[in-house]
Amino acid sequence: MGCGSCSTGGGCAPAGCKSNGSCLTGGCGKMDVHDWLSNLDMPSNYKPFQVIEVKFKGARKEFFLNADNIYLEIGELIAVEGPTGGYDIGHVSLTGELVRMQMKRRKTPMDQVTRKVYRKATEADVEKWKIAKGLEWETMHKARTLALDLRLSMKISDVDYQGDKTKATFFYTAEGRVDFRELIKKMAETFRIRIEMRQIGMRQEAGRLGGIGSCGRELCCSTWLTNFKTVSTAAARYQNLSLNTLKLAGQCGKLKCCLNYELDTYLDALKDIPDRIDSLQTEIGVARHQKTDIFKKIMWFAYPNTEDWIPLKVDRVKEIMAMNKRGQKPVNLKEEALELTPVTVVEKTPDYENVVGQDSLTRLDDKNRSRNKSNRNKGGNNENRNNAGRPEKGNRTQGQPQTRPAGQPQAKQGQPGAKPVQPGGQPRQGQPKQSQPKQGGQPGGQPGQPRQNQPPRQNPPVAASGEITEGATPAQAEGQAGGQPSANRNRNKNRRKKNKDKPKDE
């Protein structure tokens, strides 16, 4: 169910159309009134009450005189006399005898109702009114810019245009008095309309703007609350609430209005509970007061250096207090403790099948973490699997030369396939090996000339780590003394070095 006459333009949706009570169908529910006399038959000589109640933007309601006795129904758009000339457009909120009761409730005498109802709103009036409502947002931002340029300590929170687009009322909040005479001059030059400045409080500002409270529902001041009562921190103390300003304050920055809703119930329950009780005197010591359950009327006490709390009925606490005044003391409070039955949680079986299940807000984060860990593990296993069976260059024992099959001739320096050898028995990479004198003082062979008729070289005896054996060549001795590099070298570097050492096909 929607309406086509609210300020939002294309109709409003039920239960909150962001028009803050200016729609017709009750979608916002802002200060709606039920006419419980509408179904009753009036007497034949009954004259309708000439005053009607009209509702405007921001939950503003005023009384107007229907001098011409125009037949009006609740929810109709009408044109009424403006406060300073012109006309304004509003909705009829109440008619008949209930208006008389509302005037008594608000203490409004009949003599003060002077403004009249002009007519029912025509199509031209509605179009002009919609154009005026469409300018409110832009006008508010321009007015804020002008106030900032003049360095005024005020906050313009809302703008309300009159139905004929000749006057605008600016609602602002400020801590003290503000001299806005220069601001009014600049706004009159900019907007070419009559300007009215009206200061409101923080609660009225929250009621006009609306929002969602900590309870998850729309603010009470913007939906149904019409009058603001004072709220003090005593209401929180009576209800055993923590005096935390962040939890007790609403969107307006003041204490929440809902602190007064259950205050009367708590005050009635506190009548039977003694005030200002700190301790009870007993023969074995002094029992200190710990907490009180207001509605169950149970008080807990505890002895010093003990962790057990003793529950007592309020009536018994009053008797012990009277005994202490007479100088008498009970023996032990533990003997009079109540036996509290533990609360049993009954698991309710739902009468429906939960096919969705409970979802977690961090479900995707946990999956990403586990996925990253599995990728790391897979990467490490692949490297281990690829390097399995390959002899690592740094895993030989210190000072141990390479072994080769018996009878296989060793490649000579300068011959194809020969690898340079560094001290310690490992091949040297990227550096040509210098010629070493052979055993017996013969010079090294020339490239391309293989050795002929020479037996294979015998490996020298291997000694313990760090010792040099007799008969070892200078290179072998240097390898035995210098030691072996670390065996935990990066596998990727070893793989790249091995690819460099392979002979290229010519």
XYZ file of N, CA, C and O in Angstrom, residues 30-112:
332
model
N 4.112 8.072 12.029
C 4.493 9.195 12.873
C 3.250 9.916 13.369
O 2.570 10.597 12.606
N 2.928 9.729 14.646
C 1.848 10.442 15.312
C 0.515 10.267 14.582
O -0.243 11.205 14.394
N 0.255 9.029 14.162
C -1.049 8.747 13.571
C -2.113 8.683 14.664
O -1.846 8.224 15.779
N -3.293 9.133 14.344
C -4.406 9.162 15.306
C -5.558 8.351 14.727
O -5.912 8.492 13.544
N -6.125 7.505 15.554
C -7.285 6.711 15.133
C -8.569 7.400 15.610
O -8.734 7.691 16.794
N -9.433 7.669 14.676
C -10.714 8.311 14.990
C -11.705 7.233 15.438
O -12.366 6.593 14.620
N -11.787 7.019 16.721
C -12.663 5.968 17.240
C -14.125 6.399 17.281
O -14.991 5.611 17.682
N -14.458 7.630 16.857
C -15.847 8.096 16.761
C -16.366 8.092 15.326
O -17.475 8.542 15.076
N -15.544 7.579 14.394
C -15.954 7.681 12.985
C -17.127 6.753 12.660
O -17.920 7.046 11.751
N -17.265 5.636 13.371
C -18.347 4.683 13.081
C -19.634 4.971 13.863
O -20.617 4.234 13.716
N -19.630 6.012 14.684
C -20.814 6.316 15.490
C -21.726 7.286 14.735
O -21.246 8.184 14.032
N -23.008 7.106 14.900
C -23.995 7.998 14.280
C -24.195 9.213 15.171
O -24.450 9.086 16.385
N -24.069 10.388 14.562
C -24.233 11.632 15.302
C -25.715 12.036 15.336
O -26.503 11.635 14.469
N -26.096 12.822 16.296
C -27.506 13.290 16.346
C -27.855 14.138 15.134
O -26.986 14.666 14.446
N -29.142 14.268 14.913
C -29.603 15.020 13.734
C -29.300 16.503 13.844
O -29.055 17.172 12.840
N -29.319 17.034 15.052
C -29.055 18.457 15.233
C -27.574 18.735 15.547
O -27.244 19.797 16.079
N -26.708 17.752 15.245
C -25.284 17.913 15.570
C -24.611 18.845 14.561
O -24.801 18.702 13.352
N -23.859 19.794 15.081
C -23.067 20.688 14.244
C -21.604 20.300 14.365
O -21.078 20.229 15.479
N -20.935 19.988 13.259
C -19.534 19.551 13.329
C -18.660 20.636 13.932
O -18.906 21.840 13.765
N -17.649 20.166 14.618
C -16.683 21.089 15.216
C -15.877 21.744 14.106
O -15.366 21.069 13.203
N -15.759 23.067 14.158
C -15.177 23.814 13.043
C -13.644 23.819 13.036
O -13.056 24.300 12.063
N -13.024 23.325 14.042
C -11.556 23.318 14.099
C -11.067 21.932 13.674
O -11.624 20.902 14.093
N -10.041 21.916 12.841
C -9.413 20.664 12.409
C -7.925 20.701 12.765
O -7.350 21.780 13.017
N -7.333 19.527 12.782
C -5.894 19.419 13.057
C -5.184 19.031 11.766
O -5.601 18.087 11.075
N -4.105 19.766 11.436
C -3.359 19.565 10.193
C -1.922 19.225 10.548
O -1.315 19.832 11.438
N -1.383 18.240 9.821
C -0.022 17.766 10.056
C 0.881 18.217 8.916
O 0.526 18.119 7.739
N 2.101 18.682 9.285
C 3.091 19.151 8.314
C 4.374 18.327 8.457
O 4.417 17.346 9.227
N 5.387 18.736 7.742
C 6.656 18.013 7.781
C 7.279 18.116 9.170
O 7.166 19.116 9.854
N 7.962 17.029 9.570
C 8.648 17.043 10.848
C 7.735 16.893 12.026
O 8.038 17.397 13.111
N 6.590 16.239 11.886
C 5.651 15.994 12.984
C 5.117 17.284 13.585
O 4.797 17.341 14.768
N 5.013 18.307 12.791
C 4.440 19.573 13.268
C 2.937 19.547 13.027
O 2.480 19.338 11.904
N 2.153 19.744 14.095
C 0.703 19.738 14.015
C 0.162 21.057 14.536
O 0.610 21.554 15.574
N -0.815 21.598 13.811
C -1.413 22.877 14.188
C -2.922 22.808 13.941
O -3.413 21.972 13.165
N -3.633 23.711 14.617
C -5.100 23.773 14.514
C -5.496 24.917 13.580
O -4.916 26.014 13.641
N -6.517 24.646 12.740
C -7.017 25.641 11.788
C -8.545 25.665 11.854
O -9.190 24.658 12.184
N -9.070 26.815 11.506
C -10.514 27.049 11.591
C -11.154 26.785 10.235
O -10.812 27.436 9.239
N -12.068 25.851 10.210
C -12.806 25.528 8.989
C -14.092 26.363 8.964
O -15.197 25.882 9.266
N -13.934 27.645 8.590
C -15.074 28.577 8.647
C -16.112 28.285 7.583
O -17.316 28.519 7.788
N -15.693 27.743 6.444
C -16.634 27.488 5.345
C -17.276 26.103 5.443
O -18.041 25.740 4.523
N -16.974 25.348 6.500
C -17.536 24.007 6.694
C -17.301 23.108 5.479
O -18.206 22.455 4.950
N -16.053 23.088 5.000
C -15.678 22.208 3.887
C -15.610 20.775 4.412
O -15.045 20.515 5.482
N -16.181 19.844 3.660
C -16.154 18.448 4.089
C -14.735 17.909 3.865
O -14.253 17.819 2.729
N -14.114 17.521 4.949
C -12.733 17.048 4.900
C -12.626 15.691 5.585
O -13.320 15.424 6.571
N -11.756 14.859 5.065
C -11.478 13.551 5.637
C -10.012 13.468 6.031
O -9.163 14.220 5.522
N -9.741 12.549 6.919
C -8.363 12.384 7.395
C -7.467 11.915 6.240
O -7.794 10.951 5.537
N -6.362 12.604 6.048
C -5.405 12.250 5.002
C -5.462 13.135 3.782
O -4.603 13.009 2.900
N -6.443 14.022 3.678
C -6.554 14.868 2.486
C -5.541 16.008 2.535
O -5.165 16.490 3.619
N -5.076 16.414 1.356
C -4.201 17.577 1.230
C -5.063 18.821 1.125
O -5.982 18.882 0.282
N -4.761 19.820 1.949
C -5.528 21.061 1.942
C -4.555 22.226 1.946
O -3.377 22.101 2.339
N -5.051 23.374 1.502
C -4.304 24.628 1.530
C -4.822 25.457 2.688
O -6.030 25.741 2.776
N -3.887 25.835 3.584
C -4.255 26.590 4.783
C -3.467 27.894 4.800
O -2.518 28.097 4.038
N -3.885 28.782 5.661
C -3.249 30.094 5.780
C -1.868 29.944 6.426
O -1.702 29.228 7.424
N -0.899 30.643 5.848
C 0.448 30.587 6.386
C 0.619 31.463 7.607
O -0.182 32.370 7.869
N 1.675 31.231 8.388
C 1.860 32.030 9.615
C 2.187 33.491 9.332
O 1.831 34.372 10.120
N 2.881 33.771 8.213
C 3.259 35.155 7.884
C 2.805 35.519 6.480
O 3.527 36.213 5.750
N 1.647 35.050 6.076
C 1.147 35.350 4.743
C 1.357 34.167 3.809
O 2.123 33.227 4.075
N 0.656 34.216 2.677
C 0.732 33.110 1.731
C -0.089 31.928 2.216
O -0.954 32.051 3.088
N 0.168 30.788 1.625
C -0.551 29.580 2.026
C 0.441 28.424 2.121
O 1.531 28.436 1.541
N 0.028 27.428 2.871
C 0.854 26.240 3.064
C 0.004 25.005 2.776
O -1.227 25.049 2.842
N 0.683 23.895 2.464
C 0.022 22.638 2.131
C 0.291 21.644 3.249
O 1.431 21.453 3.685
N -0.764 20.999 3.756
C -0.631 20.012 4.813
C -1.671 18.924 4.694
O -2.570 18.979 3.846
N -1.557 17.896 5.564
C -2.482 16.774 5.579
C -3.428 16.908 6.769
O -3.003 17.280 7.865
N -4.665 16.572 6.554
C -5.640 16.563 7.638
C -5.363 15.348 8.519
O -5.397 14.202 8.048
N -5.066 15.574 9.773
C -4.764 14.471 10.697
C -5.927 14.128 11.610
O -6.002 12.992 12.094
N -6.831 15.070 11.883
C -7.925 14.786 12.805
C -9.065 15.769 12.571
O -8.816 16.951 12.288
N -10.283 15.274 12.685
C -11.479 16.114 12.549
C -12.498 15.699 13.609
O -12.391 14.647 14.229
N -13.506 16.563 13.782
C -14.623 16.220 14.661
C -14.347 16.498 16.128
O -13.543 17.372 16.489
N -15.015 15.738 16.989
C -14.961 15.966 18.421
C -13.595 15.610 19.025
O -13.247 16.114 20.086
N -12.829 14.756 18.362
C -11.504 14.431 18.893
C -10.568 15.630 18.852
O -9.628 15.714 19.643
N -10.841 16.578 17.954
C -10.016 17.783 17.909
C -10.239 18.615 19.164
O -9.303 19.215 19.709
N -11.501 18.626 19.655
C -11.794 19.360 20.882
C -11.012 18.780 22.069
O -10.483 19.510 22.905
N -10.906 17.443 22.095
C -10.151 16.797 23.163
C -8.654 17.085 23.037
O -7.955 17.275 24.041
N -8.170 17.124 21.822
C -6.752 17.436 21.623
C -6.430 18.873 22.042
O -5.349 19.137 22.593
N -7.330 19.779 21.809
C -7.107 21.165 22.215
C -7.073 21.285 23.739
O -6.272 22.044 24.295
N -7.927 20.510 24.423
C -7.874 20.521 25.885
C -6.563 19.909 26.385
O -5.980 20.380 27.369
N -6.124 18.878 25.729
C -4.880 18.224 26.149
C -3.675 19.155 25.969
O -2.780 19.188 26.814
N -3.665 19.901 24.897
C -2.561 20.827 24.646
C -2.783 22.205 25.273
O -1.945 23.086 25.099
N -3.907 22.357 25.934
C -4.231 23.619 26.596
C -4.230 24.781 25.605
O -3.622 25.831 25.813
N -4.952 24.559 24.512
C -5.068 25.580 23.474
C -6.498 26.119 23.488
O -7.456 25.398 23.132
N -6.716 27.360 23.864
C -8.088 27.907 23.884
C -8.588 28.176 22.470
O -7.810 28.268 21.506
N -9.899 28.330 22.371
C -10.519 28.554 21.063
C -10.144 29.904 20.481
O -10.119 30.082 19.250
N -9.839 30.863 21.335
C -9.523 32.203 20.838
C -8.192 32.243 20.077
O -7.974 33.127 19.237
N -7.287 31.310 20.366
C -5.979 31.332 19.719
C -6.002 30.737 18.311
O -5.044 30.914 17.564
